[in-house]
XYZ file of N, CA and C in Angstrom:
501
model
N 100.786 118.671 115.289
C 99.806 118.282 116.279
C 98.672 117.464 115.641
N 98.462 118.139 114.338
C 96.870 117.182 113.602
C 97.689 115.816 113.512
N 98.347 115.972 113.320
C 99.392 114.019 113.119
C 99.098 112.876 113.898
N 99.519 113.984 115.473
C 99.527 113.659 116.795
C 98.429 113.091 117.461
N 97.516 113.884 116.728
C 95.722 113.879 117.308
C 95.320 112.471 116.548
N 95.379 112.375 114.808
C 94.770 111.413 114.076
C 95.770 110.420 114.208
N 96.590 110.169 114.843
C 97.358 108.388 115.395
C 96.525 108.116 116.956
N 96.419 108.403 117.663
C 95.932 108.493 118.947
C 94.216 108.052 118.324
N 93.661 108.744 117.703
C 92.197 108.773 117.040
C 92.338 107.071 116.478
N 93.634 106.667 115.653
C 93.579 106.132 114.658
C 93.984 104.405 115.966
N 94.470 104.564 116.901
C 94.653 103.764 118.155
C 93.170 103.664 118.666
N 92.630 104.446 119.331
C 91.231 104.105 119.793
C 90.315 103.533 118.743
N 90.536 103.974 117.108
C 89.667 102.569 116.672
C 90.072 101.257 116.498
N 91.673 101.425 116.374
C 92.296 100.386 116.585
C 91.452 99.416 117.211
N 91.249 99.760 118.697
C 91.542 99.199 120.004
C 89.836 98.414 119.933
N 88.758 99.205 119.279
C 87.711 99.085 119.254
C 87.451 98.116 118.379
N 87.767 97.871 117.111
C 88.038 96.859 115.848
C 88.232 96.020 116.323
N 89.200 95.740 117.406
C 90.104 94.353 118.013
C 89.122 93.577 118.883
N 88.217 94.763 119.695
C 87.503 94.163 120.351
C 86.423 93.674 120.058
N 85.888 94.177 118.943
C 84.585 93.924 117.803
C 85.190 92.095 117.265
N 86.120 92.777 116.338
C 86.551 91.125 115.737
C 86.710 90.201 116.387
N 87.309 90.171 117.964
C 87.442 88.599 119.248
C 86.261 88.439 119.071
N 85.389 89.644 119.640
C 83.882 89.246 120.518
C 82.601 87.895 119.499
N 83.522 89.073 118.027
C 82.543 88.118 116.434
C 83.287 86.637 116.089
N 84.268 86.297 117.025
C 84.777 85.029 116.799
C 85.994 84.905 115.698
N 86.553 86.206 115.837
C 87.865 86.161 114.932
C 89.366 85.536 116.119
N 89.969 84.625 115.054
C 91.078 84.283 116.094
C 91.833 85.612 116.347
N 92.708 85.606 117.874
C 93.513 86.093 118.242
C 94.124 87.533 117.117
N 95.124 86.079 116.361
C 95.868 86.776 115.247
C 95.213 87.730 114.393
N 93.694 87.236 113.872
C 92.767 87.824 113.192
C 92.721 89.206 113.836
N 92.085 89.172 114.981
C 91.704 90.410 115.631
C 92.952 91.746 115.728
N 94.032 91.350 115.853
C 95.013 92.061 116.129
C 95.297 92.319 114.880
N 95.178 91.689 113.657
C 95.683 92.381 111.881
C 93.960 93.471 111.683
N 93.079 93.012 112.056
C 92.189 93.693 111.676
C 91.996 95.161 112.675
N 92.439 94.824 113.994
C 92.503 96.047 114.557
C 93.422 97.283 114.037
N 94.901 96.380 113.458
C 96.201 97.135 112.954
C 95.576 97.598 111.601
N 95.231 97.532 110.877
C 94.612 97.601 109.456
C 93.364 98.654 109.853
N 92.243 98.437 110.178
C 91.507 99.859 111.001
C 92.165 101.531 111.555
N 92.786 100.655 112.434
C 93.338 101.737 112.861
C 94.636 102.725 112.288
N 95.114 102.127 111.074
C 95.866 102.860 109.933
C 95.152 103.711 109.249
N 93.951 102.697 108.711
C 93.259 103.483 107.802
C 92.437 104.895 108.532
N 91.973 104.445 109.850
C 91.582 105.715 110.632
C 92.671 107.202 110.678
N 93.705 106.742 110.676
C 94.783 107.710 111.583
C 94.864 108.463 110.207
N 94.884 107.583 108.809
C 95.233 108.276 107.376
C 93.522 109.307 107.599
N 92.447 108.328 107.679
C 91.221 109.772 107.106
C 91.352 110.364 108.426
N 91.146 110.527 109.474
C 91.649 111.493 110.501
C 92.697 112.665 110.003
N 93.925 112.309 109.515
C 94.786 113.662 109.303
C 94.234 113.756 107.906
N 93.839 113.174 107.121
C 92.962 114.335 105.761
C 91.729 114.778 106.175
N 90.962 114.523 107.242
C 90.035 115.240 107.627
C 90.520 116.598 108.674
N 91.287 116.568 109.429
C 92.077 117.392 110.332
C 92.742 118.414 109.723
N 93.922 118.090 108.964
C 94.537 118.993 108.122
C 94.400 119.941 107.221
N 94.772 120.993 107.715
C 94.435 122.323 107.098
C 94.791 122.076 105.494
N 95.849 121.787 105.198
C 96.998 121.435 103.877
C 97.364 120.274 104.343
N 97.162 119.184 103.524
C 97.689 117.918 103.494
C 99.282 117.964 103.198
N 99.971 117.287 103.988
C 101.482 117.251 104.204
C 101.753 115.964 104.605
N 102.294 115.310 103.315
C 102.673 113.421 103.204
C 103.814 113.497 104.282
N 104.701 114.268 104.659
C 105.351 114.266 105.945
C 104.529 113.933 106.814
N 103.521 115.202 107.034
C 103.071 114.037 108.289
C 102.195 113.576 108.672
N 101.265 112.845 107.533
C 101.336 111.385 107.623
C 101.640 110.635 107.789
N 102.896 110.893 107.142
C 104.008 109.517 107.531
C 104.050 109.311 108.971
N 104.413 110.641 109.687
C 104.683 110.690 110.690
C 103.630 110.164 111.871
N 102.512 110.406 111.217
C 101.397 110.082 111.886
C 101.149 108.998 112.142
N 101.435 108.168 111.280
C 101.611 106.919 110.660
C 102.705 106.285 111.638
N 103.612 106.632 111.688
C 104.913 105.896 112.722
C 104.254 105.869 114.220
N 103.828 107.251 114.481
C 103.511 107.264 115.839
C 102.077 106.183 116.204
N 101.208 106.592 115.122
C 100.130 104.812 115.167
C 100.816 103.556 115.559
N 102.146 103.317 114.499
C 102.368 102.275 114.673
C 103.264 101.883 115.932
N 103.894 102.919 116.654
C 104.646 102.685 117.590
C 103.513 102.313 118.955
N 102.694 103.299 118.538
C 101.602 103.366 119.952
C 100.526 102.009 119.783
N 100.395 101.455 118.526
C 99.533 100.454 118.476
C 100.489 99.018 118.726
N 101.920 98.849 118.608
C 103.083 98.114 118.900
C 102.916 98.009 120.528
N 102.795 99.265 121.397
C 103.155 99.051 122.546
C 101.759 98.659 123.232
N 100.768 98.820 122.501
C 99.275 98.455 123.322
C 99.367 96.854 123.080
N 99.977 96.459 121.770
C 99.776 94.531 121.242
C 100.986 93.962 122.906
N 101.865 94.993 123.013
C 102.510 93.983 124.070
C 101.917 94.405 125.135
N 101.303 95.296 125.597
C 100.524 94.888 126.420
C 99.757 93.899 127.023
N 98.675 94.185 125.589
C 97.699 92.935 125.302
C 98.503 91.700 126.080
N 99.478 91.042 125.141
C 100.056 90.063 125.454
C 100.630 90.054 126.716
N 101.054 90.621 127.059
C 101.403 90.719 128.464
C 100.338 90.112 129.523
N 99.516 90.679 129.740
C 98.159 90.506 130.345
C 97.482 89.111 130.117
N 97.634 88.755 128.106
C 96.948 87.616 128.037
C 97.972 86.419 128.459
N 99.369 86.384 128.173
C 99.640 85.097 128.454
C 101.453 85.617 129.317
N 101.782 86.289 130.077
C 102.503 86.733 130.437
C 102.387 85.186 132.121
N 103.218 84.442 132.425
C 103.086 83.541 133.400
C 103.215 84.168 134.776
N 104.113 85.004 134.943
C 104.115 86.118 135.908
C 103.043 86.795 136.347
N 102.182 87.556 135.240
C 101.172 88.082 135.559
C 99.794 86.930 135.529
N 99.859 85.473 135.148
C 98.780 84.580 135.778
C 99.618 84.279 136.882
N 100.674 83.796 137.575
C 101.106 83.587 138.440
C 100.140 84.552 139.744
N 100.466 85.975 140.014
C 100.287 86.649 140.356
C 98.525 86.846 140.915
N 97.828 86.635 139.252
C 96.005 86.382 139.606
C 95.695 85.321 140.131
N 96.755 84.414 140.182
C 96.177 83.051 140.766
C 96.144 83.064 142.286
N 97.538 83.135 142.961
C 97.521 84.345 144.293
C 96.663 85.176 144.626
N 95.971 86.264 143.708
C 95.470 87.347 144.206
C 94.409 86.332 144.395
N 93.495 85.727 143.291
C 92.169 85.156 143.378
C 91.992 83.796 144.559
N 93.374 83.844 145.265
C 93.325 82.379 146.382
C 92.620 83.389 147.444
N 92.746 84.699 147.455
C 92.903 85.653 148.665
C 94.002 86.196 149.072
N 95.163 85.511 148.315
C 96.407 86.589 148.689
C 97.716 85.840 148.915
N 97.239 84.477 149.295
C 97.928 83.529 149.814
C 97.985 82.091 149.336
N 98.780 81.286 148.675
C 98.301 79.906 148.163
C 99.926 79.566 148.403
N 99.437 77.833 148.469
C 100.002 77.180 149.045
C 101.291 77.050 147.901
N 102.573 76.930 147.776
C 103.671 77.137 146.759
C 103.641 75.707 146.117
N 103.007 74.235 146.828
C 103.084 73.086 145.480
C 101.550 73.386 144.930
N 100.950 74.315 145.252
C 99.416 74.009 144.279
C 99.937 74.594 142.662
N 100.567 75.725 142.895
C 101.138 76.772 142.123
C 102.203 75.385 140.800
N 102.910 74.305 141.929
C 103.683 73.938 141.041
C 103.480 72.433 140.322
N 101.916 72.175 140.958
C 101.274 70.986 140.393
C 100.891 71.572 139.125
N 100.251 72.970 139.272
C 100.034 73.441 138.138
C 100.714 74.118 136.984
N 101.714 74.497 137.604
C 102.552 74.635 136.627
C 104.184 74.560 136.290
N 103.968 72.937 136.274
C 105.090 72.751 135.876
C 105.755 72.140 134.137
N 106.753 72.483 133.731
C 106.735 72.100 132.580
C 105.824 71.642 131.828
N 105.760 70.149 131.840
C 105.302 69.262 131.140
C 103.964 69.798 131.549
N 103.030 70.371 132.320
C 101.642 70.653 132.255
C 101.132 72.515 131.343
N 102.478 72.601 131.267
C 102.624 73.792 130.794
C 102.627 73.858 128.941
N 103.527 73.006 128.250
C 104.177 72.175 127.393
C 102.638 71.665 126.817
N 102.065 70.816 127.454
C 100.428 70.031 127.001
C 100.046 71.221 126.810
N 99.222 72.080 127.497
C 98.377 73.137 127.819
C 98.534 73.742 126.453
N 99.719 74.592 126.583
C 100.274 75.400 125.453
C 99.854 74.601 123.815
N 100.384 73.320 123.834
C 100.923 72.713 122.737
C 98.902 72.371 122.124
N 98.430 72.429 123.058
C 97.338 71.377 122.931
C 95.943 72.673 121.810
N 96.242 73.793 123.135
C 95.659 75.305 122.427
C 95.925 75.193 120.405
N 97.489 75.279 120.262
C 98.000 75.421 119.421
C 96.931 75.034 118.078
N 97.331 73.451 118.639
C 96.669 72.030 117.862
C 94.809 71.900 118.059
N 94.445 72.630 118.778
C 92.600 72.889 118.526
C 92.644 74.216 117.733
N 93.386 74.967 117.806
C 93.035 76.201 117.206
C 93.809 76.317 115.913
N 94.419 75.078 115.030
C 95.002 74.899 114.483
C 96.095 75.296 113.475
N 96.816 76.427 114.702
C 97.542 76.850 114.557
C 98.748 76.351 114.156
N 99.338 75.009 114.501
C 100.296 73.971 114.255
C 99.793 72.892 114.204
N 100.111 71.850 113.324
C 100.031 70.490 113.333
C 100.793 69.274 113.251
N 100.317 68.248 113.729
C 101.453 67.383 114.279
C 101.309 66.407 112.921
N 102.202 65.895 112.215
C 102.387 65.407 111.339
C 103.551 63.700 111.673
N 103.330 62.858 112.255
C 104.331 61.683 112.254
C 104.920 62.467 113.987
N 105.960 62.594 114.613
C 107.055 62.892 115.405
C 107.428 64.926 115.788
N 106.860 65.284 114.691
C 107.098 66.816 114.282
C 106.051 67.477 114.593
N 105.903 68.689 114.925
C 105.657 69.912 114.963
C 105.211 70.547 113.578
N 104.298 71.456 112.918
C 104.566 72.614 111.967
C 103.684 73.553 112.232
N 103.984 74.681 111.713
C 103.505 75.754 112.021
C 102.507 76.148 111.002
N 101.232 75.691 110.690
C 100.154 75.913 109.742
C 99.374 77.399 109.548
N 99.625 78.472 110.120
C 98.846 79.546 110.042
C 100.204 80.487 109.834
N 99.560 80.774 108.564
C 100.301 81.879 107.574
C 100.704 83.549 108.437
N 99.452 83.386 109.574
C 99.413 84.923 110.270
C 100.971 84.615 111.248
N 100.274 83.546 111.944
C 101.750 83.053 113.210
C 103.021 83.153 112.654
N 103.120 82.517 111.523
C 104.206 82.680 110.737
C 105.173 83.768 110.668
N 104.243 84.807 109.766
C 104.645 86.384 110.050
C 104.471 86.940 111.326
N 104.068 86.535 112.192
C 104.377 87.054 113.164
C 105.733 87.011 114.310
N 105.569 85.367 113.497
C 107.102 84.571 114.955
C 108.574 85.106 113.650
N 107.906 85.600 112.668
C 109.489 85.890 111.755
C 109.676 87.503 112.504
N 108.463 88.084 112.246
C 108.834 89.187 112.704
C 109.810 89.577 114.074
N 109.009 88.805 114.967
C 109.674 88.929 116.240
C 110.768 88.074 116.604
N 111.445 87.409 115.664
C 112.366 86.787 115.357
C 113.650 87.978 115.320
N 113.233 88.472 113.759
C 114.262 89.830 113.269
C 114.035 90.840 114.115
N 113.029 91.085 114.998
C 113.724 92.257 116.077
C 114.523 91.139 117.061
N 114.864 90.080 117.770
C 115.343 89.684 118.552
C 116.624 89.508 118.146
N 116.744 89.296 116.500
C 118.065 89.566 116.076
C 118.710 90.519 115.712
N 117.976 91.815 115.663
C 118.552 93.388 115.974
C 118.389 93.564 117.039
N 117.920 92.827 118.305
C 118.535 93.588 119.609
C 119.489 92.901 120.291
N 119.368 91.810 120.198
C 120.141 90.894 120.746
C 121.402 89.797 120.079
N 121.266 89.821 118.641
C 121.871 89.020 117.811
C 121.959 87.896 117.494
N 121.120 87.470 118.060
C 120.821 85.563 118.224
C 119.022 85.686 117.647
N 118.349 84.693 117.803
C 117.230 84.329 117.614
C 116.762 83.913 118.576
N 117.048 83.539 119.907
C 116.467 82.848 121.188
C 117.517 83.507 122.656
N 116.884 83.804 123.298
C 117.942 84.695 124.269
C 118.385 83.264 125.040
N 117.424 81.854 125.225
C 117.802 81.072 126.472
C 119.025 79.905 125.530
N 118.709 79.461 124.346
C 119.770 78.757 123.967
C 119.755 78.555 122.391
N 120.620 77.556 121.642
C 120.855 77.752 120.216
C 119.930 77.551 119.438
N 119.640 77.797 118.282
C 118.212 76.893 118.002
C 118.462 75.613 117.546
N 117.302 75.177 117.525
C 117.101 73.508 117.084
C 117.393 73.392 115.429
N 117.715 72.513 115.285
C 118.169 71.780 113.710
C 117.189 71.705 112.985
């Protein structure tokens, strides 16, 4: 149970860190390694402060359940922040309930979608355009799009669910 208690403990500072670091002008990526990094180190002094007898079991354990529970709050997050469904949805709610179906598709169609996206990227210089190409300049994005790469290829076996990848 002390395990149980100091991952949950070690999530709410998580959650608090994340919101500290956006508000102080840390990028995105920033905020979410510094929240994950907080909230480890919380969940570890939480169960040595909690624990009657320190037991590296479960820690560990404590430790998994942080990371599972701080995993499912980041897709949240994301969900909420850039999920098109769920702006789809606020854009509707915030018309009053009702909007007209080409306002929806002046705005979002591909190619305004494609700029938008691409453009974020390239101010926040996350990627840069070099001649014809694309690259991916931030070391965090990096590890992040590998990561979620290798789970898409342990669940699914491919790297892209819609088609092959590019050359």
């Amino acid at each position: 149970m002390v395990g149980l208690i100091a991952a949950a403990g070690g999530v709410m500072l998580a959650v608090l860190a994340d919101v500290i670091a956006a508000r102080a002008g840390a990028s995105r990526v920033a905020a979410y390694g510094c929240g994950l990094a907080s909230g480890a180190a919380a969940t570890l002094g939480l169960w040595l402060a909690l624990a009657p007898r320190p037991d590296w079991t479960v820690a560990a354990l404590a430790l998994l359940a942080y990371g599972a529970w701080w995993f499912t709050l980041l897709n949240l997050t994301q969900a909420l922040e850039s999920s098109l469904r769920v702006r789809l949805l606020a854009e509707v709610d915030a018309a009053g309930g009702h909007l007209p179906r080409v306002a929806l598709e002046q705005r979002y169609n591909d190619a305004v979608l494609l700029r938008l996206r691409l453009g974020r990227l390239i101010a926040h210089g996350s990627i840069v355009e070099r001649g014809e190409r694309l690259f991916v300049a931030s070391t965090g994005l990096k590890l992040l799009a590998g990561f979620f790469r290798a789970i898409k290829l342990m669940l699914i076996g491919q790297t892209s669910e819609f088609h092959a990848p590019l050359p």
